[in-house]
XYZ file of C-alpha atoms in Angstrom:
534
model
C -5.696 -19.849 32.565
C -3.691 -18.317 29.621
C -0.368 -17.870 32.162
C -1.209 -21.944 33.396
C -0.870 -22.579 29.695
C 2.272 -20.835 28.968
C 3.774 -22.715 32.529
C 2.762 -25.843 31.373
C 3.938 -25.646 28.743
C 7.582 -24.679 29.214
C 7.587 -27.003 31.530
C 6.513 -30.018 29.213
C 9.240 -28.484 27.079
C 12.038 -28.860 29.497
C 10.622 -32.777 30.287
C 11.372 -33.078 26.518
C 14.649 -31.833 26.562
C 15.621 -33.647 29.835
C 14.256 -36.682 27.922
C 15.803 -36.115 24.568
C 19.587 -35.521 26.844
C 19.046 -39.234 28.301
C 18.657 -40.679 25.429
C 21.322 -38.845 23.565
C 23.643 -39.709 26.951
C 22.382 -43.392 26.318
C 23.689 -43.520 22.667
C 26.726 -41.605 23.251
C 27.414 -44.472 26.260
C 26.072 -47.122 23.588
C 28.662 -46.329 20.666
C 31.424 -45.939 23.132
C 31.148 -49.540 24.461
C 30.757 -51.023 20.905
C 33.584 -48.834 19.683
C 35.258 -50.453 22.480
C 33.777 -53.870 21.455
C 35.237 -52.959 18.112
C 38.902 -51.835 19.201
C 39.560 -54.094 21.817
C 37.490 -57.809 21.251
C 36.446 -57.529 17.488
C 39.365 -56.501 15.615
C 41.973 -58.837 17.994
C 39.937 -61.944 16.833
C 39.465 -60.864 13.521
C 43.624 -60.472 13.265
C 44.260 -64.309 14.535
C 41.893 -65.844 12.414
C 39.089 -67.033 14.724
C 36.062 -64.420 13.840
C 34.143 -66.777 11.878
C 33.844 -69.537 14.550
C 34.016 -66.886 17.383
C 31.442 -63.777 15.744
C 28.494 -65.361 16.053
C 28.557 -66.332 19.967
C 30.357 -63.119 20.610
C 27.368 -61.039 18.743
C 24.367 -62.923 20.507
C 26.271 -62.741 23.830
C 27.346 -58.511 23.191
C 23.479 -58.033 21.875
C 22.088 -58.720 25.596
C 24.898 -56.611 27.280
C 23.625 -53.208 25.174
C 20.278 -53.800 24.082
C 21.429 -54.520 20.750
C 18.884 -55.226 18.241
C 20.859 -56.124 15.549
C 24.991 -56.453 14.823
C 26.260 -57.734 11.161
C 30.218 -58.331 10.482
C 29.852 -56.725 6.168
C 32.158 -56.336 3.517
C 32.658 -53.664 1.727
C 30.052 -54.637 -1.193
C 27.811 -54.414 1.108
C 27.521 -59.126 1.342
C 27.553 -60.157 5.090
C 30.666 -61.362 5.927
C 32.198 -65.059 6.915
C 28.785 -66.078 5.086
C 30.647 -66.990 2.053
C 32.651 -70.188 2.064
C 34.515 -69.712 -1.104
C 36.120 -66.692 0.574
C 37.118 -68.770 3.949
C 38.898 -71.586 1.408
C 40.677 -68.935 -0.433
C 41.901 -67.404 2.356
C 43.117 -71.197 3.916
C 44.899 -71.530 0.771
C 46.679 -68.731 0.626
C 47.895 -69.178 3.916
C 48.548 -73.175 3.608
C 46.669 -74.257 5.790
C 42.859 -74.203 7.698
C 43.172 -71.493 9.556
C 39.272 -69.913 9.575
C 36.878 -72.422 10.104
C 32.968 -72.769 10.499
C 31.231 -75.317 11.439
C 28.083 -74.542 9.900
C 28.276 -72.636 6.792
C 25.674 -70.382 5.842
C 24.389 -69.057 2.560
C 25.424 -65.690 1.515
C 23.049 -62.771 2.613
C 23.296 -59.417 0.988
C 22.245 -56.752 3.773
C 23.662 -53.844 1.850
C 23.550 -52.569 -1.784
C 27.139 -51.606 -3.486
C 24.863 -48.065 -4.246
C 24.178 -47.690 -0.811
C 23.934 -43.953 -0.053
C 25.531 -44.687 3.839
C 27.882 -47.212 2.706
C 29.823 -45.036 0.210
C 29.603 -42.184 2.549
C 31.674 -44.882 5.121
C 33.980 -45.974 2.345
C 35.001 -42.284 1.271
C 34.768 -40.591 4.479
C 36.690 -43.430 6.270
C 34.811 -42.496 9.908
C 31.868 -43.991 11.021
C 28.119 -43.122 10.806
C 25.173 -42.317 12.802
C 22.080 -42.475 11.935
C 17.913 -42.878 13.174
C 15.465 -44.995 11.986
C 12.133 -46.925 13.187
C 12.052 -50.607 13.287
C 8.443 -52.900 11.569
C 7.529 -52.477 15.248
C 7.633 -48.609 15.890
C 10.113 -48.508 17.918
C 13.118 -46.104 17.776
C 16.562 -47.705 16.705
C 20.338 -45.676 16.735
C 22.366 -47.337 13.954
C 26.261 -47.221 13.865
C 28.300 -48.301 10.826
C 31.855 -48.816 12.071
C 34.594 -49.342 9.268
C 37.650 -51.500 9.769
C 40.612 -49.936 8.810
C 43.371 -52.145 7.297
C 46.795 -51.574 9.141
C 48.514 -53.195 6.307
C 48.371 -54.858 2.776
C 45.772 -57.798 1.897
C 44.779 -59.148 -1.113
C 43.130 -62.413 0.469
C 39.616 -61.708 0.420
C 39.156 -59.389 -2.877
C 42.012 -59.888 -4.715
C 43.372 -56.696 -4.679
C 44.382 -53.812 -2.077
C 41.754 -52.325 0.321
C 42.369 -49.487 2.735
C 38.871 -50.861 4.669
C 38.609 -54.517 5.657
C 35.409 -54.485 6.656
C 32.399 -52.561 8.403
C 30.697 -52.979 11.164
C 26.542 -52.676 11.278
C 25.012 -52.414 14.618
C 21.523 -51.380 15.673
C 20.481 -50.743 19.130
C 17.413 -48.911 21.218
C 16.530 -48.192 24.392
C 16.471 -50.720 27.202
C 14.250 -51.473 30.178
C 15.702 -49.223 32.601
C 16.196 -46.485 30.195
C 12.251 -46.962 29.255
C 11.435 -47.180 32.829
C 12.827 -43.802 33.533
C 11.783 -41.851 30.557
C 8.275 -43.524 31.387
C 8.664 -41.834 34.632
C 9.252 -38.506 33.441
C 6.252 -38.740 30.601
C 4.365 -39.627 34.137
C 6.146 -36.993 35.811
C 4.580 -34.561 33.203
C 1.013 -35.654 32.711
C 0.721 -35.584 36.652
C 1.919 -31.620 36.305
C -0.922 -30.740 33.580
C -3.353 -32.982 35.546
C -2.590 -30.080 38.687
C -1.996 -27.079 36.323
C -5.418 -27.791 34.601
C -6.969 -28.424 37.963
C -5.723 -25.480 39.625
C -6.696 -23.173 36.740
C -10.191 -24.081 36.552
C -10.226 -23.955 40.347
C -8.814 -19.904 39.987
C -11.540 -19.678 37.137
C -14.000 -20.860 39.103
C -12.631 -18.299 41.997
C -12.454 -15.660 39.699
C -16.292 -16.040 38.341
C -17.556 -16.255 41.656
C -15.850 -13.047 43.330
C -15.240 -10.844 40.150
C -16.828 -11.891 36.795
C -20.203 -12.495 38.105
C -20.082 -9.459 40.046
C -19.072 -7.261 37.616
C -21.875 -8.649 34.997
C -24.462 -8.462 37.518
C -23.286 -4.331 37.756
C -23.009 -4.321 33.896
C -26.843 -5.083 33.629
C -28.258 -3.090 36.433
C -26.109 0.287 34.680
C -27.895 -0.973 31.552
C -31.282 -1.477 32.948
C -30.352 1.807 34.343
C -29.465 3.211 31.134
C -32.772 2.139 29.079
C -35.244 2.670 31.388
C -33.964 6.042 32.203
C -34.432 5.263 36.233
C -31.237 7.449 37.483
C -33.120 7.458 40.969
C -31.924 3.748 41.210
C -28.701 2.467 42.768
C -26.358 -0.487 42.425
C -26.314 -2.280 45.229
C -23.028 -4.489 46.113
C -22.371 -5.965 49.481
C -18.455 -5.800 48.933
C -15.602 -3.544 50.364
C -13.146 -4.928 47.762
C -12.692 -3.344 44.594
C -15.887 -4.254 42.990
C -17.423 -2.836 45.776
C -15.340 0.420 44.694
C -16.446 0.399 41.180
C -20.431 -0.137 42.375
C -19.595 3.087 44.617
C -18.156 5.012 41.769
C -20.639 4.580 39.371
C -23.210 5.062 41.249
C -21.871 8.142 42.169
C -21.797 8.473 38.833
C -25.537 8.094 38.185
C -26.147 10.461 40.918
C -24.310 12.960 38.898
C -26.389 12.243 35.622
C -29.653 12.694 37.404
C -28.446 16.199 39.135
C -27.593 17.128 35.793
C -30.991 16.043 34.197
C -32.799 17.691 37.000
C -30.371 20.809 36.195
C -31.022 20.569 32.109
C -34.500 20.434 32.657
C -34.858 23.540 34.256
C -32.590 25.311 32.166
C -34.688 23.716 28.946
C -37.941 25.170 31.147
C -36.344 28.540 31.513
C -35.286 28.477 27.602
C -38.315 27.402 26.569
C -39.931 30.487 28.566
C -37.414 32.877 27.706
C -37.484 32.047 23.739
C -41.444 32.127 24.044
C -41.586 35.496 25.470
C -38.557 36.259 22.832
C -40.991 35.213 19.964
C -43.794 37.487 21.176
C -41.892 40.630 21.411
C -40.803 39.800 17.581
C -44.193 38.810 16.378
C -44.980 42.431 17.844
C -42.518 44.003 16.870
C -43.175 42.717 13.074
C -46.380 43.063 13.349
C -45.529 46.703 13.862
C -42.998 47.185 11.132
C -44.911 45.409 8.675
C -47.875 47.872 9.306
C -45.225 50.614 9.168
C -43.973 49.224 6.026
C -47.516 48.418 4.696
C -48.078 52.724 5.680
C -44.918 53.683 3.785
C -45.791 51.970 0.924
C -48.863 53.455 0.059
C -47.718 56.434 1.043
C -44.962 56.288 -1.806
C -47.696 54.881 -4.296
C -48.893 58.151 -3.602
C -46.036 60.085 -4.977
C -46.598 57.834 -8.328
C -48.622 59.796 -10.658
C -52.732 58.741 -10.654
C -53.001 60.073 -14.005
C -51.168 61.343 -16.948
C -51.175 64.516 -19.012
C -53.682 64.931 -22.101
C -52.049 65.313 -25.141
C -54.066 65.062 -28.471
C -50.984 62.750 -30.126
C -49.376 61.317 -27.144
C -51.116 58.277 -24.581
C -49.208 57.394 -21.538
C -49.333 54.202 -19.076
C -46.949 52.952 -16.342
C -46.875 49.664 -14.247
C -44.898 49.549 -11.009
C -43.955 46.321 -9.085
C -41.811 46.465 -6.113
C -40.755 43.257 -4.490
C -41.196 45.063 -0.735
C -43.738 46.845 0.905
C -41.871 49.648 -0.668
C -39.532 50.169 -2.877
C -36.418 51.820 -5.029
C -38.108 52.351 -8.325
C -39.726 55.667 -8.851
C -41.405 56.958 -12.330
C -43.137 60.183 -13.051
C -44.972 62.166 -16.041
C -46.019 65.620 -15.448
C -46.758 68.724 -17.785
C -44.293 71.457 -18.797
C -44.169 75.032 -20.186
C -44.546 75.510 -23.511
C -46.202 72.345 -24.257
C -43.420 70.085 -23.070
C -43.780 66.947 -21.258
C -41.503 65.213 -18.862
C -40.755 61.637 -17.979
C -39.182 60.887 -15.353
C -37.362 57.376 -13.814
C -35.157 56.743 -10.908
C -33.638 53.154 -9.522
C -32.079 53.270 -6.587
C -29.364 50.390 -5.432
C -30.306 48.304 -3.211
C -33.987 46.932 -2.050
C -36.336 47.956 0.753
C -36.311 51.188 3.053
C -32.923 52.434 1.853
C -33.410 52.656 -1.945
C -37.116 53.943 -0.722
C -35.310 56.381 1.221
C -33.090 57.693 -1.407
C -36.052 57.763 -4.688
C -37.764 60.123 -2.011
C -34.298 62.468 -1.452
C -34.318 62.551 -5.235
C -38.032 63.326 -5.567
C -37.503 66.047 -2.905
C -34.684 67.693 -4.811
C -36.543 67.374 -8.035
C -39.796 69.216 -6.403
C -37.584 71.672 -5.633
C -36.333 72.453 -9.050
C -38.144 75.231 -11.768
C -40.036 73.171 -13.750
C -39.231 75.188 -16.723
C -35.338 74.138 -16.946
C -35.397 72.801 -20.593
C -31.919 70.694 -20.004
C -32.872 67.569 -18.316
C -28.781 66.533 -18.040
C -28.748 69.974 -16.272
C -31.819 68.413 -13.417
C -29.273 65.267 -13.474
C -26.147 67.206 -12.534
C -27.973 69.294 -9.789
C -29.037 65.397 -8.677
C -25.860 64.273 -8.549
C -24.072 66.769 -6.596
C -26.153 66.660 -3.920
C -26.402 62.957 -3.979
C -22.626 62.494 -4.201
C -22.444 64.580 -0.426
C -25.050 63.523 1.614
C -25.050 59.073 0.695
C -22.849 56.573 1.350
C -20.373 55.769 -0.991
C -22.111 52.539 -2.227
C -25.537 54.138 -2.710
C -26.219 55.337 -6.289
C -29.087 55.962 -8.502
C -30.070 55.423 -12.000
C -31.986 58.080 -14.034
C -34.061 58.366 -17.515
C -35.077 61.932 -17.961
C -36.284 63.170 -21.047
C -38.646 66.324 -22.321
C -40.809 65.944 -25.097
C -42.324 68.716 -27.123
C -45.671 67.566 -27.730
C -46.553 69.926 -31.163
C -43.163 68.789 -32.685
C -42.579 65.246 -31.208
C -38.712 66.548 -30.276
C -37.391 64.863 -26.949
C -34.320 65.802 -25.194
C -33.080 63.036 -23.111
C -30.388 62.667 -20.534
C -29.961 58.749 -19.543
C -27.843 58.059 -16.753
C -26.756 54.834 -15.772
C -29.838 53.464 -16.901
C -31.278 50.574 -18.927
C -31.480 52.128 -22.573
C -35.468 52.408 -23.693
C -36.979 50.928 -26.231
C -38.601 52.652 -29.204
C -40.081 50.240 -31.879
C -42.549 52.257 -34.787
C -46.035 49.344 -35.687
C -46.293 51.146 -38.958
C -42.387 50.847 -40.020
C -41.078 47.837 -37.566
C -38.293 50.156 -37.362
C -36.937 49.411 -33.466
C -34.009 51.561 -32.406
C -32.051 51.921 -28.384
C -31.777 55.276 -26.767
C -28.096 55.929 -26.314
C -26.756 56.371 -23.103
C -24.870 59.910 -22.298
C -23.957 58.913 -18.773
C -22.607 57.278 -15.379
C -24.241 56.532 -12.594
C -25.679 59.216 -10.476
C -24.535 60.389 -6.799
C -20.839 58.662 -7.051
C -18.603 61.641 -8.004
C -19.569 65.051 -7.414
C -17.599 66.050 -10.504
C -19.256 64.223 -13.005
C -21.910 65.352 -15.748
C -24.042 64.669 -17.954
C -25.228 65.552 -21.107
C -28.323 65.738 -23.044
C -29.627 63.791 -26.628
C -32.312 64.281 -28.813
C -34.727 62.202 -30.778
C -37.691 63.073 -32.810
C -40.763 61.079 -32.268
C -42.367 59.806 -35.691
C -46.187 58.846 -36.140
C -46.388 54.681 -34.880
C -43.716 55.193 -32.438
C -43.952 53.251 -29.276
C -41.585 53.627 -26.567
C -40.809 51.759 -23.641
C -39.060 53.182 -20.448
C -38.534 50.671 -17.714
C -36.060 49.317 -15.161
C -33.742 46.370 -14.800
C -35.731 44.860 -12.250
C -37.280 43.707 -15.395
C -34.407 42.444 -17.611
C -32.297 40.834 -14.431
C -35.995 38.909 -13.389
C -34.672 35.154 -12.809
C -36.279 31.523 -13.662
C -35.576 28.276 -11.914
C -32.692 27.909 -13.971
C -31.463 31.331 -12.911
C -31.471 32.478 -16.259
C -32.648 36.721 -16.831
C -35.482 37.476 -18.651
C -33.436 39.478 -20.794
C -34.628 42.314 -23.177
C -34.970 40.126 -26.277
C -37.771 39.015 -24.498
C -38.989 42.539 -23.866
C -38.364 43.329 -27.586
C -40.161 40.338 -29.126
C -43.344 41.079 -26.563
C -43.402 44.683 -28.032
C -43.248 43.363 -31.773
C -46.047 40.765 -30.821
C -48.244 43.084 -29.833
C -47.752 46.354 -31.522
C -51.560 46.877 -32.273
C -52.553 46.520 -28.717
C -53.693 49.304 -27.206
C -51.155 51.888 -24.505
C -53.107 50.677 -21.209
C -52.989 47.003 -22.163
C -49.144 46.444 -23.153
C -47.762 46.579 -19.814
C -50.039 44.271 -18.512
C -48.885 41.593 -21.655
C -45.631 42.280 -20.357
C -46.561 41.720 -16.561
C -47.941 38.690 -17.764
C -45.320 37.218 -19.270
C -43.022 37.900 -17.029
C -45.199 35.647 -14.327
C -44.913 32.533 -16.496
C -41.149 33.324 -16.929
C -40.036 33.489 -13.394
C -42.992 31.038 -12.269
C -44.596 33.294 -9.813
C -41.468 33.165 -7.537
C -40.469 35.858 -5.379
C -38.763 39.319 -7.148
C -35.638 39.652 -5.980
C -35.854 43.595 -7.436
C -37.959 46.062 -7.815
C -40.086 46.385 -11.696
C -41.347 49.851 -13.035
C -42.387 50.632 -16.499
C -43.762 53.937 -18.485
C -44.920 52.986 -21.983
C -45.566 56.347 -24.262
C -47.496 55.837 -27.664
C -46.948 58.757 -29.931
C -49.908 60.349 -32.728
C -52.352 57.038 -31.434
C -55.274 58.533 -34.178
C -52.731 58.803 -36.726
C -51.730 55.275 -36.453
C -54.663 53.308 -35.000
């Protein structure tokens, strides 16, 4: 239909152009028999003096010959001329005698104003003009205004010198036979889009029948198809052309999707079996490391001390969390010679079975030592060396050792790598940080470590503990910090040794909001003379 269109239309456009050269060929014929007219019949009559009695028969006669509408003899003011009968006398007596005569004057008609865009154009250019217009009745005129060049002087008519006589106005159109023919060709091209609009619908008509419909009907059965999920179905399409084709292909096509769904299926069965039987070997196999884990963890509780040393001036109490089954924190109080006392913390990097793994090398090593070594940076450097060989190079340990004399309330102290504890005296408010005299342990076999000293004084509360409790996190992922820890110990100074831990514990909870511990949380809280101060 769109290519009919296009056909028709260039071929209405060449009608118009055959059209448009006839009637140009008319006009061009048309001003070259009134130029003749002009040359040849006008200007010889005008010259012997007989236009005004001859013009007027000559113009009705020469307006039947080329469809001449209208044809005006003007001056060059624009006044018709041999209209005026003043002029005619003048002219008579100039030359002596009655040489232009009418027989019937007329009165003077102006057809032309002296401002006449056209008629200067004429009068300056000296050639004639062309030009279109429409007449009352609609129909198309060619106008021609023709001047009259003066061959020599005259100063009859105006009174003066003119190089133009006169002009010439003519208007013509088309006539019958030109009409007839152009008529013919306007038929010529309605008959053409009559067939070209006839023959299209005829191929659309065609085309609907044998390929459109055909192809829609296919369209919804794939659909159908499609939505209903009934791949077992065909299209069926009694055609071998190349609808027939497409029917075959697709539902080749469909075939193909239902071996594959048949295919996926099976494989989803299979997967479905193979991930169940997957899932039981790991629920197992949990269920068997957790009970391992559940095993190692209290058997490492067991290595934490179930009681603590009697002292007459020193109480001890210790709180362990780990955030595993088992884990890298490890704390210990056990009796000495000579009425010393030792406390003893470990942290271990990392979480789990590994730092659980290296607290129990270190306890090993430590239950191997004479307990009577006074120097506890002497333990830590022992610790160390053997660390430093045997672990990884990213697996280190923290330690807080220290050895207090329980008559004289001396304790020498080596602290390794680990948080600083906290020492605050309920009778003075003094508060004071153990100072740290080392690195971290098990990194360099070379390094060592040194011991401290501080004297315990009656009120003195100390608190040894592990970062697990300073690095705890809230939903904000802010630490719990050891202002905290500080301001809890100043809070409750008169509580009693067994019950500040648990404060602590407690606080702790609301802090973090019960989530899950991310480390490990041990603490060993030592009030020293208790009867003085309580």
């Amino acid at each position: 239909a769109g290519l009919s269109l296009i056909g028709f239309s260039l071929q209405f456009a060449s009608f118009l152009y055959v059209e448009n050269e006839m009637a140009d060929n008319f006009e061009e014929e048309k001003m070259s028999i009134i130029e003749d007219f002009v040359s040849n019949t006008l200007k010889p009559i005008m010259l012997l003096g007989r236009a005004a009695e001859l013009m007027p028969i000559l113009a009705e006669n020469y307006k039947s010959i080329v469809n001449t509408r209208n044809l005006h003899i003007i001056r060059t003011d624009g006044m018709e001329a041999f209209s005026d009968g003043k002029t005619i006398k003048s002219v008579n007596d100039f030359l002596g005698y009655d040489r232009f005569k009418r027989e019937k004057l007329k009165r003077s008609k102006r057809l032309l104003s002296e401002n006449d865009r056209r008629l200067k154009t004429v009068l300056s250019t000296r050639k004639r003009l062309v030009y279109k217009t429409r007449a009352p009745d609609g129909t198309y005129l060619m106008n021609m205004m023709i001047p009259f060049i003066n061959e020599s002087q005259c100063r009859v008519c105006h009174g003066s010198d003119h190089e133009i006589r006169g002009l010439m106005l003519v208007s013509f159109s088309t006539s019958k036979h030109e009409r007839r023919i152009i008529n013919y060709i306007y038929a010529l091209a309605g008959l053409v889009m009559v067939s070209v609009i006839l023959i299209s619908g005829a191929i659309l008509l065609l085309f609907n029948k044998f390929v459109i419909n055909p192809i829609a009907n296919i369209n919804g059965k794939v659909n159908d198809i499609v939505e209903n999920q009934k791949f077992d179905d065909r299209i069926k399409v009694n055609s071998n052309d190349e609808v027939g084709d497409l029917a075959a292909m697709l539902n080749y096509f469909i075939s193909s999707v239902e071996d594959f769904r048949i295919e996926q299926a099976q494989e989803k069965d299979r997967l479905e079996k193979a991930v169940m039987e997957k899932t039981r070997e790991l629920v197992e196999k949990n269920a068997f490391i957790e009970k391992d884990l559940k095993l190692a963890g209290r058997i490492q509780k067991r290595l934490l001390p179930e009681k603590f040393p009697e002292t007459p001036n020193i109480r001890f109490h210790a709180a362990y969390l780990p955030c595993l089954y088992i884990g890298g924190d490890y704390y210990d109080v056990f009796e000495m010679p000579d009425k010393n006392v030792g406390v003893f913390m470990v942290d271990a990097s990392g979480h789990g079975t590994s730092a659980a793994l290296l607290v129990s090398i270190v306890k090993a090593i430590t239950a191997t030592l004479p307990s009577e070594i006074p120097s506890p940076g002497y333990v830590i450097d022992i610790i160390n060396k053997i660390l430093a060989k045997i672990t990884p190079d990213d697996s280190f340990v923290t330690i807080f050792y220290g050895i207090i004399n329980t008559e004289t309330g001396k304790m020498s102290y080596s602290l390794a790598g680990h948080p600083a504890p906290i020492i605050f005296n309920a009778h003075t408010k003094d508060l004071q940080l153990l100072d740290t005299n080392g690195g971290l342990v098990g990194v360099f076999d070379f390094d060592r470590f040194g011991d401290a000293e501080y004297y315990f004084k009656p009120g003195d509360r100390m608190l040894a503990y592990t970062d697990g409790l300073v690095e705890a996190q809230n939903d904000d992922r802010e630490q719990f910090g050891q202002e905290r820890i500080i301001a809890i110990l100043k809070e409750n100074a008169d509580l009693p040794t067994g019950k500040v831990t648990g404060e602590i514990l407690k606080e702790l909870n609301k802090y973090t909001g019960g989530t899950t511990q991310t480390d490990d949380v041990a603490m060993v809280v030592l009030d020293y003379e208790v009867e003085t101060v309580r």
